[in-house]
Amino acid sequence: MLIEFRFKNYRSFRDEATLSMEATGLSSFKNCLIPLTSTVKLLPACAIYGKNGGGKSNVIRAFWLAVQFIRSAQRTQHERAVIPVNPFSLNDYSKDEPTEFDFVYISNGIKYWYGFSATREKIFSEYLYHAPKGQKALIFSRTAHEFSFTEEKKKRSMIGEMVADNQLFFSVACTMNDGPCVAAMRWFRDQVYFSRDYSDIPKQLIEYSEDKNMLKAISDYAKAADFGITDMQFEFDSKEIDDDTTLPGDIPDGIKTALVQFMHVLSETSNNGEVRLRMGEVTAKASHQGENKDGRKASYLLDLADESDGTRKLMAIAPAIESALNIGGILLVDELESELHPKLVNFIIAKFQSKTSNPKGAQIVFTTHNTELMNLELLRKDQLYFVDKQDRDGASELYSISEFSTRTTDNIRKGYLVGKYGATPDIEIEEVD
């Protein structure tokens, strides 16, 4: 579970931005909150609003970049590899300052604090704390290439000597089976999800071809998106390939040559002496109810490509939603309402807000323009965040509505649309006679 995410000097954000999932003392929708301690509770959902070009998508991008780098820094950072940070560029000094990322989270009941700062050339600082017994304790900290440890100093010092200037100690330590680091890494690798485009549906179906529960979930989401769909059918055709003669004929020659070479290399390094690749093809069809000429009801199959963008979008995001709900993970989505009817947006958010569908404390963070959610019939006020870009210097700011003095009777949606909370386009609309 995410408690807090902070970042600084990334894209349109020059100064530190904080996304806190800690609930305030509001009395509304208390049952949806995730208990952390007797006094602290976490939010299961958070909506981020802002004008086009204001920087709200950069909150999701910052989270994504940090997570991807943490997951793979040891594997991808060769000696001359550039660290993929993108500092604020609308001044003459931020490009030379490090970009910073900090996470506070719970994994398997243990609280962790992890963060790092980096330029495109090197890691400036890094730290990891945990609280397995309730007290915050240091696992490691780092300034440039100077490391500090409180436990297993000899082993971790040896790991430190193997870490390059452009690598994270955290990532390298996990490959060396450092227990506390491996435990802290599980949240990043196993419990953080990002939405995927619907063009990935066939790939996802192949991934879940042996998971009947997930295929049923995808089917259920399709039926929720289009009430005309009565069922989904999935057909998988996995062919074993052991030489170039069994490769499908429609594969381009360059790819065919690369596959054959890859199989030869595997064969030379394999103990089995025989290597087979599996190429999977998937066909997904939706069953729709129709009516024959004689008036009798009948079912007809339509290809997935014939379904609406909204139906395919919901099917594409279904595995990430269900995976997060099943393990109590966190899902981050940019422009949740894209291609989706407002009722389908509500359908997704309600899954996280309801204890019935979300007993394990999963969370969703999403950007949106859907102001209907500001009616507070599904979300609490402290679940609303805004991103605004300042005209004077072009820097984005992230802030919560909790920073404003609002009464329970205030119409949040109306106040937002008239600019009370900022983060709206400054435009004049012509009068219509």
Short mmCIF file of C-alpha atoms in Angstrom, two decimals:
data_model
loop_
_atom_site.label_atom_id
_atom_site.label_comp_id
_atom_site.label_asym_id
_atom_site.label_seq_id
_atom_site.Cartn_x
_atom_site.Cartn_y
_atom_site.Cartn_z
CA MET A 1 0.00 0.00 0.00
CA LEU A 2 1.26 3.44 -0.89
CA ILE A 3 1.42 5.97 1.93
CA GLU A 4 3.26 8.78 0.15
CA PHE A 5 5.08 9.54 -3.10
CA ARG A 6 7.31 12.60 -3.53
CA PHE A 7 9.30 13.79 -6.50
CA LYS A 8 11.22 16.88 -7.55
CA ASN A 9 12.83 18.36 -10.66
CA TYR A 10 11.03 16.09 -13.10
CA ARG A 11 9.56 17.35 -16.37
CA SER A 12 7.19 20.25 -15.56
CA PHE A 13 7.72 19.90 -11.77
CA ARG A 14 10.65 22.03 -10.61
CA ASP A 15 9.87 21.98 -6.88
CA GLU A 16 8.96 19.04 -4.66
CA ALA A 17 5.48 17.56 -5.22
CA THR A 18 3.81 15.25 -2.70
CA LEU A 19 1.01 12.77 -3.30
CA SER A 20 -0.22 11.56 0.09
CA MET A 21 -2.65 8.66 0.40
CA GLU A 22 -3.21 9.35 4.09
CA ALA A 23 -6.84 10.14 4.85
CA THR A 24 -7.91 13.23 6.76
CA GLY A 25 -10.53 13.26 9.51
CA LEU A 26 -13.54 13.56 7.18
CA SER A 27 -16.64 11.68 8.24
CA SER A 28 -17.80 10.72 4.72
CA PHE A 29 -17.23 7.22 3.32
CA LYS A 30 -15.24 6.09 6.34
CA ASN A 31 -15.87 2.45 5.53
CA CYS A 32 -13.88 2.68 2.30
CA LEU A 33 -10.66 3.66 4.10
CA ILE A 34 -7.77 1.23 4.56
CA PRO A 35 -6.74 0.93 8.22
CA LEU A 36 -3.00 1.36 8.77
CA THR A 37 -2.90 1.95 12.53
CA SER A 38 -5.56 2.74 15.10
CA THR A 39 -5.33 6.42 14.15
CA VAL A 40 -4.00 6.43 10.56
CA LYS A 41 -6.05 5.31 7.56
CA LEU A 42 -5.21 5.30 3.86
CA LEU A 43 -7.22 6.29 0.81
CA PRO A 44 -8.14 3.52 -1.66
CA ALA A 45 -8.43 5.98 -4.57
CA CYS A 46 -7.11 9.35 -5.63
CA ALA A 47 -8.22 11.50 -8.60
CA ILE A 48 -5.87 14.10 -10.10
CA TYR A 49 -7.41 17.00 -12.05
CA GLY A 50 -5.81 19.70 -14.14
CA LYS A 51 -5.94 21.59 -17.39
CA ASN A 52 -4.43 20.22 -20.59
CA GLY A 53 -0.68 20.80 -20.54
CA GLY A 54 -0.74 21.57 -16.81
CA GLY A 55 1.37 18.55 -15.86
CA LYS A 56 -1.06 16.09 -14.26
CA SER A 57 0.14 13.23 -16.50
CA ASN A 58 3.68 13.93 -15.27
CA VAL A 59 2.67 12.70 -11.80
CA ILE A 60 1.94 9.27 -13.30
CA ARG A 61 5.04 9.48 -15.50
CA ALA A 62 7.26 10.27 -12.51
CA PHE A 63 5.89 7.27 -10.61
CA TRP A 64 6.29 5.03 -13.67
CA LEU A 65 9.85 6.15 -14.44
CA ALA A 66 11.02 5.66 -10.86
CA VAL A 67 9.43 2.21 -10.58
CA GLN A 68 10.80 1.01 -13.93
CA PHE A 69 14.29 2.22 -13.06
CA ILE A 70 14.18 0.63 -9.60
CA ARG A 71 13.04 -2.68 -11.09
CA SER A 72 15.76 -2.86 -13.72
CA ALA A 73 18.65 -0.51 -12.85
CA GLN A 74 21.08 -3.38 -12.33
CA ARG A 75 20.14 -5.05 -15.61
CA THR A 76 19.97 -2.02 -17.91
CA GLN A 77 22.66 0.32 -16.60
CA HIS A 78 25.88 -0.59 -18.36
CA GLU A 79 28.92 1.61 -17.88
CA ARG A 80 27.90 4.40 -20.25
CA ALA A 81 24.12 4.12 -19.94
CA VAL A 82 22.27 7.39 -19.32
CA ILE A 83 19.94 7.49 -16.33
CA PRO A 84 16.50 8.20 -17.85
CA VAL A 85 15.58 11.26 -15.79
CA ASN A 86 14.12 14.35 -17.43
CA PRO A 87 14.73 17.47 -15.30
CA PHE A 88 12.78 20.73 -15.41
CA SER A 89 13.91 22.69 -18.46
CA LEU A 90 12.44 26.19 -18.16
CA ASN A 91 15.38 27.77 -16.37
CA ASP A 92 19.18 27.77 -16.59
CA TYR A 93 19.99 25.68 -13.50
CA SER A 94 17.58 22.75 -12.94
CA LYS A 95 19.19 20.67 -15.68
CA ASP A 96 22.34 20.43 -13.55
CA GLU A 97 20.47 19.47 -10.36
CA PRO A 98 19.40 15.92 -9.50
CA THR A 99 15.88 14.61 -9.96
CA GLU A 100 14.46 13.12 -6.74
CA PHE A 101 12.01 10.28 -6.05
CA ASP A 102 10.82 9.13 -2.60
CA PHE A 103 8.35 6.41 -1.61
CA VAL A 104 6.76 5.49 1.72
CA TYR A 105 4.84 2.23 1.51
CA ILE A 106 3.70 -0.94 3.27
CA SER A 107 4.62 -4.40 1.97
CA ASN A 108 3.71 -7.62 3.79
CA GLY A 109 2.88 -5.61 6.89
CA ILE A 110 6.26 -3.82 7.03
CA LYS A 111 6.67 -0.08 6.48
CA TYR A 112 9.45 1.06 4.12
CA TRP A 113 11.03 4.38 3.17
CA TYR A 114 12.97 4.34 -0.09
CA GLY A 115 14.29 7.12 -2.29
CA PHE A 116 17.04 8.19 -4.64
CA SER A 117 18.21 11.29 -6.50
CA ALA A 118 20.06 11.29 -9.80
CA THR A 119 21.23 13.29 -12.75
CA ARG A 120 21.51 11.68 -16.18
CA GLU A 121 25.11 10.74 -15.36
CA LYS A 122 25.08 9.39 -11.81
CA ILE A 123 23.20 8.58 -8.61
CA PHE A 124 23.63 11.40 -6.08
CA SER A 125 21.92 9.84 -3.07
CA GLU A 126 19.94 6.76 -2.12
CA TYR A 127 18.46 5.31 1.07
CA LEU A 128 16.29 2.47 2.37
CA TYR A 129 14.73 2.19 5.83
CA HIS A 130 12.28 -0.35 7.22
CA ALA A 131 10.33 -0.90 10.42
CA PRO A 132 9.94 -4.68 10.91
CA LYS A 133 9.53 -4.21 14.67
CA GLY A 134 7.72 -0.90 14.57
CA GLN A 135 10.87 1.25 14.87
CA LYS A 136 12.38 2.91 11.78
CA ALA A 137 15.79 1.33 11.09
CA LEU A 138 18.40 1.98 8.39
CA ILE A 139 19.17 -0.73 5.85
CA PHE A 140 21.53 1.46 3.81
CA SER A 141 22.15 5.05 2.80
CA ARG A 142 24.38 6.49 0.14
CA THR A 143 25.86 9.80 -0.93
CA ALA A 144 27.50 9.46 -4.35
CA HIS A 145 29.67 6.35 -3.83
CA GLU A 146 29.96 6.58 -0.05
CA PHE A 147 27.74 3.99 1.74
CA SER A 148 26.49 3.63 5.31
CA PHE A 149 25.15 0.41 6.86
CA THR A 150 24.03 -0.58 10.34
CA GLU A 151 23.84 -4.37 9.75
CA GLU A 152 25.72 -6.89 7.61
CA LYS A 153 28.34 -4.24 6.97
CA LYS A 154 30.95 -6.56 5.41
CA LYS A 155 28.52 -8.12 2.91
CA ARG A 156 26.90 -4.81 1.95
CA SER A 157 30.27 -3.09 1.62
CA MET A 158 31.26 -5.74 -0.92
CA ILE A 159 27.99 -5.11 -2.80
CA GLY A 160 28.72 -1.38 -2.70
CA GLU A 161 32.04 -1.95 -4.45
CA MET A 162 30.16 -3.61 -7.33
CA VAL A 163 27.69 -0.75 -7.80
CA ALA A 164 28.48 1.62 -10.65
CA ASP A 165 27.92 5.35 -10.37
CA ASN A 166 24.81 5.07 -12.57
CA GLN A 167 23.31 2.06 -10.76
CA LEU A 168 21.08 1.77 -7.70
CA PHE A 169 22.49 -0.10 -4.71
CA PHE A 170 18.92 -1.31 -4.07
CA SER A 171 18.71 -3.09 -7.44
CA VAL A 172 22.20 -4.62 -7.27
CA ALA A 173 21.68 -5.80 -3.67
CA CYS A 174 18.55 -7.68 -4.74
CA THR A 175 20.53 -9.65 -7.33
CA MET A 176 22.91 -10.59 -4.48
CA ASN A 177 19.96 -11.88 -2.40
CA ASP A 178 20.20 -9.27 0.34
CA GLY A 179 17.13 -10.33 2.36
CA PRO A 180 15.77 -6.96 3.56
CA CYS A 181 16.34 -5.41 0.11
CA VAL A 182 14.59 -8.30 -1.62
CA ALA A 183 11.63 -7.94 0.76
CA ALA A 184 11.44 -4.19 0.09
CA MET A 185 11.70 -4.73 -3.68
CA ARG A 186 8.66 -7.05 -3.81
CA TRP A 187 6.30 -4.08 -3.64
CA PHE A 188 7.86 -2.43 -6.69
CA ARG A 189 8.03 -5.65 -8.70
CA ASP A 190 4.81 -7.40 -7.68
CA GLN A 191 2.33 -4.84 -6.37
CA VAL A 192 2.58 -1.77 -8.64
CA TYR A 193 0.55 -1.82 -11.87
CA PHE A 194 0.10 0.61 -14.74
CA SER A 195 -2.71 0.70 -17.27
CA ARG A 196 -2.10 -0.66 -20.75
CA ASP A 197 -3.43 0.35 -24.13
CA TYR A 198 -6.14 -1.82 -25.66
CA SER A 199 -3.83 -2.73 -28.53
CA ASP A 200 -2.18 -5.09 -26.04
CA ILE A 201 -5.32 -7.22 -25.53
CA PRO A 202 -4.19 -10.20 -27.68
CA LYS A 203 -0.83 -10.25 -25.86
CA GLN A 204 -2.56 -10.12 -22.48
CA LEU A 205 -4.95 -12.92 -23.42
CA ILE A 206 -1.99 -15.13 -24.29
CA GLU A 207 -0.36 -14.23 -20.97
CA TYR A 208 -3.49 -15.29 -19.09
CA SER A 209 -4.43 -18.24 -21.33
CA GLU A 210 -4.05 -20.67 -18.43
CA ASP A 211 -5.68 -18.41 -15.83
CA LYS A 212 -9.39 -19.16 -16.05
CA ASN A 213 -10.26 -16.65 -13.32
CA MET A 214 -8.55 -13.80 -15.19
CA LEU A 215 -10.19 -14.73 -18.49
CA LYS A 216 -13.55 -14.74 -16.72
CA ALA A 217 -12.75 -11.30 -15.25
CA ILE A 218 -11.91 -9.93 -18.72
CA SER A 219 -15.18 -11.37 -20.02
CA ASP A 220 -17.13 -9.84 -17.12
CA TYR A 221 -15.61 -6.41 -17.78
CA ALA A 222 -16.54 -6.70 -21.46
CA LYS A 223 -20.14 -7.44 -20.49
CA ALA A 224 -20.14 -4.49 -18.10
CA ALA A 225 -18.93 -2.19 -20.89
CA ASP A 226 -21.46 -3.39 -23.46
CA PHE A 227 -24.76 -4.75 -22.20
CA GLY A 228 -25.23 -6.37 -25.63
CA ILE A 229 -22.38 -8.81 -24.93
CA THR A 230 -23.63 -12.03 -23.37
CA ASP A 231 -20.37 -13.96 -23.35
CA MET A 232 -16.74 -13.98 -24.55
CA GLN A 233 -14.95 -16.82 -26.31
CA PHE A 234 -11.18 -17.19 -26.34
CA GLU A 235 -9.31 -19.57 -28.62
CA PHE A 236 -5.58 -20.14 -28.29
CA ASP A 237 -3.35 -21.76 -30.87
CA SER A 238 0.18 -22.30 -29.59
CA LYS A 239 2.51 -23.91 -32.12
CA GLU A 240 5.89 -25.41 -31.32
CA ILE A 241 8.69 -24.33 -33.66
CA ASP A 242 11.98 -26.16 -33.88
CA ASP A 243 13.39 -25.02 -37.27
CA ASP A 244 12.82 -22.50 -40.03
CA THR A 245 10.53 -24.85 -41.97
CA THR A 246 7.87 -24.74 -39.25
CA LEU A 247 7.82 -20.95 -38.94
CA PRO A 248 4.61 -19.26 -40.19
CA GLY A 249 4.96 -18.08 -43.77
CA ASP A 250 3.77 -14.54 -43.12
CA ILE A 251 6.72 -13.67 -40.85
CA PRO A 252 9.09 -11.14 -42.49
CA ASP A 253 12.41 -12.67 -43.62
CA GLY A 254 14.47 -10.49 -41.24
CA ILE A 255 12.49 -11.62 -38.19
CA LYS A 256 12.52 -15.24 -39.42
CA THR A 257 16.33 -15.15 -39.73
CA ALA A 258 16.67 -13.62 -36.25
CA LEU A 259 14.42 -16.30 -34.72
CA VAL A 260 16.39 -19.11 -36.35
CA GLN A 261 19.69 -17.61 -35.16
CA PHE A 262 18.23 -17.22 -31.68
CA MET A 263 17.18 -20.88 -31.64
CA HIS A 264 20.67 -21.95 -32.75
CA VAL A 265 22.30 -19.92 -29.98
CA LEU A 266 19.92 -21.41 -27.42
CA SER A 267 20.60 -24.89 -28.75
CA GLU A 268 24.37 -24.41 -28.39
CA THR A 269 24.02 -23.27 -24.77
CA SER A 270 21.23 -25.62 -23.73
CA ASN A 271 21.88 -28.84 -21.82
CA ASN A 272 18.94 -30.47 -23.58
CA GLY A 273 20.46 -30.08 -27.03
CA GLU A 274 16.99 -29.36 -28.42
CA VAL A 275 15.21 -26.02 -28.34
CA ARG A 276 11.64 -25.26 -29.29
CA LEU A 277 9.92 -21.89 -29.36
CA ARG A 278 6.21 -21.48 -28.82
CA MET A 279 4.35 -18.95 -30.91
CA GLY A 280 0.89 -18.16 -29.64
CA GLU A 281 -2.04 -16.83 -31.56
CA VAL A 282 -5.28 -15.81 -29.92
CA THR A 283 -8.76 -15.22 -31.24
CA ALA A 284 -11.28 -13.41 -29.07
CA LYS A 285 -14.93 -13.15 -30.03
CA ALA A 286 -17.88 -11.58 -28.25
CA SER A 287 -21.29 -13.19 -28.27
CA HIS A 288 -24.09 -10.70 -28.96
CA GLN A 289 -27.79 -11.37 -28.79
CA GLY A 290 -29.63 -10.66 -32.02
CA GLU A 291 -33.03 -11.29 -33.50
CA ASN A 292 -33.73 -13.40 -36.57
CA LYS A 293 -36.19 -12.62 -39.31
CA ASP A 294 -38.79 -14.83 -37.66
CA GLY A 295 -38.49 -12.91 -34.40
CA ARG A 296 -36.55 -15.58 -32.50
CA LYS A 297 -33.58 -14.55 -30.35
CA ALA A 298 -30.17 -15.81 -31.44
CA SER A 299 -26.50 -15.32 -30.52
CA TYR A 300 -23.96 -14.04 -33.03
CA LEU A 301 -20.18 -13.78 -32.66
CA LEU A 302 -18.25 -10.59 -33.42
CA ASP A 303 -14.47 -10.28 -33.58
CA LEU A 304 -12.74 -8.25 -30.90
CA ALA A 305 -11.72 -5.71 -33.54
CA ASP A 306 -15.42 -5.01 -34.17
CA GLU A 307 -16.08 -4.00 -30.56
CA SER A 308 -16.13 -0.37 -29.45
CA ASP A 309 -13.01 1.40 -28.21
CA GLY A 310 -14.61 1.66 -24.76
CA THR A 311 -15.25 -2.09 -24.55
CA ARG A 312 -11.68 -2.90 -25.57
CA LYS A 313 -10.27 -0.25 -23.21
CA LEU A 314 -12.11 -1.80 -20.26
CA MET A 315 -11.01 -5.29 -21.28
CA ALA A 316 -7.40 -4.09 -21.56
CA ILE A 317 -7.35 -2.56 -18.11
CA ALA A 318 -9.25 -5.45 -16.51
CA PRO A 319 -6.18 -7.64 -15.73
CA ALA A 320 -4.41 -4.75 -13.96
CA ILE A 321 -7.55 -3.91 -11.94
CA GLU A 322 -8.13 -7.51 -10.92
CA SER A 323 -4.45 -8.13 -10.14
CA ALA A 324 -4.31 -5.06 -7.88
CA LEU A 325 -7.56 -6.05 -6.12
CA ASN A 326 -6.44 -9.66 -5.67
CA ILE A 327 -3.18 -8.83 -3.88
CA GLY A 328 -3.81 -5.35 -2.45
CA GLY A 329 -1.58 -3.59 -4.97
CA ILE A 330 -1.73 -0.11 -6.50
CA LEU A 331 -2.84 0.75 -10.04
CA LEU A 332 -1.90 4.02 -11.77
CA VAL A 333 -3.90 5.17 -14.79
CA ASP A 334 -3.48 8.26 -16.93
CA GLU A 335 -6.80 9.67 -18.22
CA LEU A 336 -9.01 6.95 -16.79
CA GLU A 337 -12.11 8.22 -18.59
CA SER A 338 -10.53 8.04 -22.07
CA GLU A 339 -12.92 6.05 -24.32
CA LEU A 340 -15.10 5.23 -21.29
CA HIS A 341 -18.61 6.34 -20.37
CA PRO A 342 -18.79 8.09 -16.96
CA LYS A 343 -20.74 5.11 -15.58
CA LEU A 344 -17.88 2.79 -16.50
CA VAL A 345 -15.44 5.13 -14.75
CA ASN A 346 -17.67 4.92 -11.67
CA PHE A 347 -17.77 1.13 -12.08
CA ILE A 348 -13.96 0.95 -11.86
CA ILE A 349 -13.58 3.39 -8.97
CA ALA A 350 -16.35 1.71 -6.97
CA LYS A 351 -14.40 -1.55 -7.08
CA PHE A 352 -11.63 0.13 -5.06
CA GLN A 353 -13.95 2.14 -2.83
CA SER A 354 -16.01 -0.89 -1.77
CA LYS A 355 -14.78 -3.19 0.98
CA THR A 356 -16.72 -6.03 -0.66
CA SER A 357 -14.71 -5.94 -3.89
CA ASN A 358 -11.55 -4.58 -2.24
CA PRO A 359 -10.99 -6.47 1.04
CA LYS A 360 -7.17 -6.43 0.69
CA GLY A 361 -6.71 -2.66 0.53
CA ALA A 362 -5.84 -2.11 -3.13
CA GLN A 363 -5.45 1.48 -4.38
CA ILE A 364 -5.95 3.36 -7.63
CA VAL A 365 -4.40 6.72 -8.59
CA PHE A 366 -5.67 8.25 -11.82
CA THR A 367 -5.77 11.49 -13.77
CA THR A 368 -9.10 12.64 -15.12
CA HIS A 369 -11.22 15.49 -16.51
CA ASN A 370 -14.44 13.86 -15.25
CA THR A 371 -15.86 16.58 -12.98
CA GLU A 372 -18.91 14.44 -12.13
CA LEU A 373 -16.69 12.71 -9.56
CA MET A 374 -16.52 16.03 -7.70
CA ASN A 375 -20.15 15.58 -6.67
CA LEU A 376 -18.72 13.48 -3.81
CA GLU A 377 -21.21 10.67 -4.34
CA LEU A 378 -18.36 8.18 -4.76
CA LEU A 379 -15.19 9.94 -3.56
CA ARG A 380 -14.29 11.96 -0.48
CA LYS A 381 -12.91 15.50 -0.69
CA ASP A 382 -9.44 14.38 0.42
CA GLN A 383 -9.33 12.07 -2.60
CA LEU A 384 -9.25 15.03 -4.99
CA TYR A 385 -5.91 16.45 -6.13
CA PHE A 386 -5.10 19.22 -8.60
CA VAL A 387 -2.14 20.05 -10.80
CA ASP A 388 -1.68 23.61 -12.04
CA LYS A 389 1.10 25.23 -14.04
CA GLN A 390 2.19 28.72 -13.02
CA ASP A 391 2.27 31.35 -15.76
CA ARG A 392 5.26 33.19 -14.30
CA ASP A 393 7.77 30.32 -14.53
CA GLY A 394 6.02 27.37 -16.20
CA ALA A 395 6.41 25.11 -13.15
CA SER A 396 3.66 22.66 -12.19
CA GLU A 397 2.33 22.29 -8.65
CA LEU A 398 0.46 19.35 -7.11
CA TYR A 399 -1.94 20.09 -4.27
CA SER A 400 -4.94 18.60 -2.50
CA ILE A 401 -8.33 20.17 -2.01
CA SER A 402 -7.67 19.59 1.70
CA GLU A 403 -5.39 22.64 1.51
CA PHE A 404 -8.48 24.82 0.93
CA SER A 405 -11.03 25.84 3.52
CA THR A 406 -14.15 24.14 2.21
CA ARG A 407 -17.46 23.52 3.96
CA THR A 408 -19.41 20.29 3.71
CA THR A 409 -22.12 22.14 1.84
CA ASP A 410 -19.74 23.60 -0.79
CA ASN A 411 -20.33 22.58 -4.39
CA ILE A 412 -16.82 21.38 -5.25
CA ARG A 413 -17.56 20.83 -8.93
CA LYS A 414 -19.02 24.31 -9.41
CA GLY A 415 -16.13 25.88 -7.50
CA TYR A 416 -13.59 24.04 -9.65
CA LEU A 417 -15.24 25.02 -12.94
CA VAL A 418 -15.24 28.71 -11.98
CA GLY A 419 -11.55 28.53 -11.02
CA LYS A 420 -11.79 28.52 -7.23
CA TYR A 421 -9.15 25.80 -6.90
CA GLY A 422 -7.08 26.66 -9.97
CA ALA A 423 -5.99 23.96 -12.46
CA THR A 424 -8.53 25.06 -15.10
CA PRO A 425 -7.90 26.59 -18.54
CA ASP A 426 -7.93 30.40 -18.59
CA ILE A 427 -10.13 30.90 -21.65
CA GLU A 428 -13.03 33.06 -22.65
CA ILE A 429 -16.11 31.36 -24.08
CA GLU A 430 -18.07 33.30 -26.67
CA GLU A 431 -21.66 34.06 -25.80
CA VAL A 432 -24.21 32.23 -27.93
CA ASP A 433 -27.26 34.26 -28.94
#
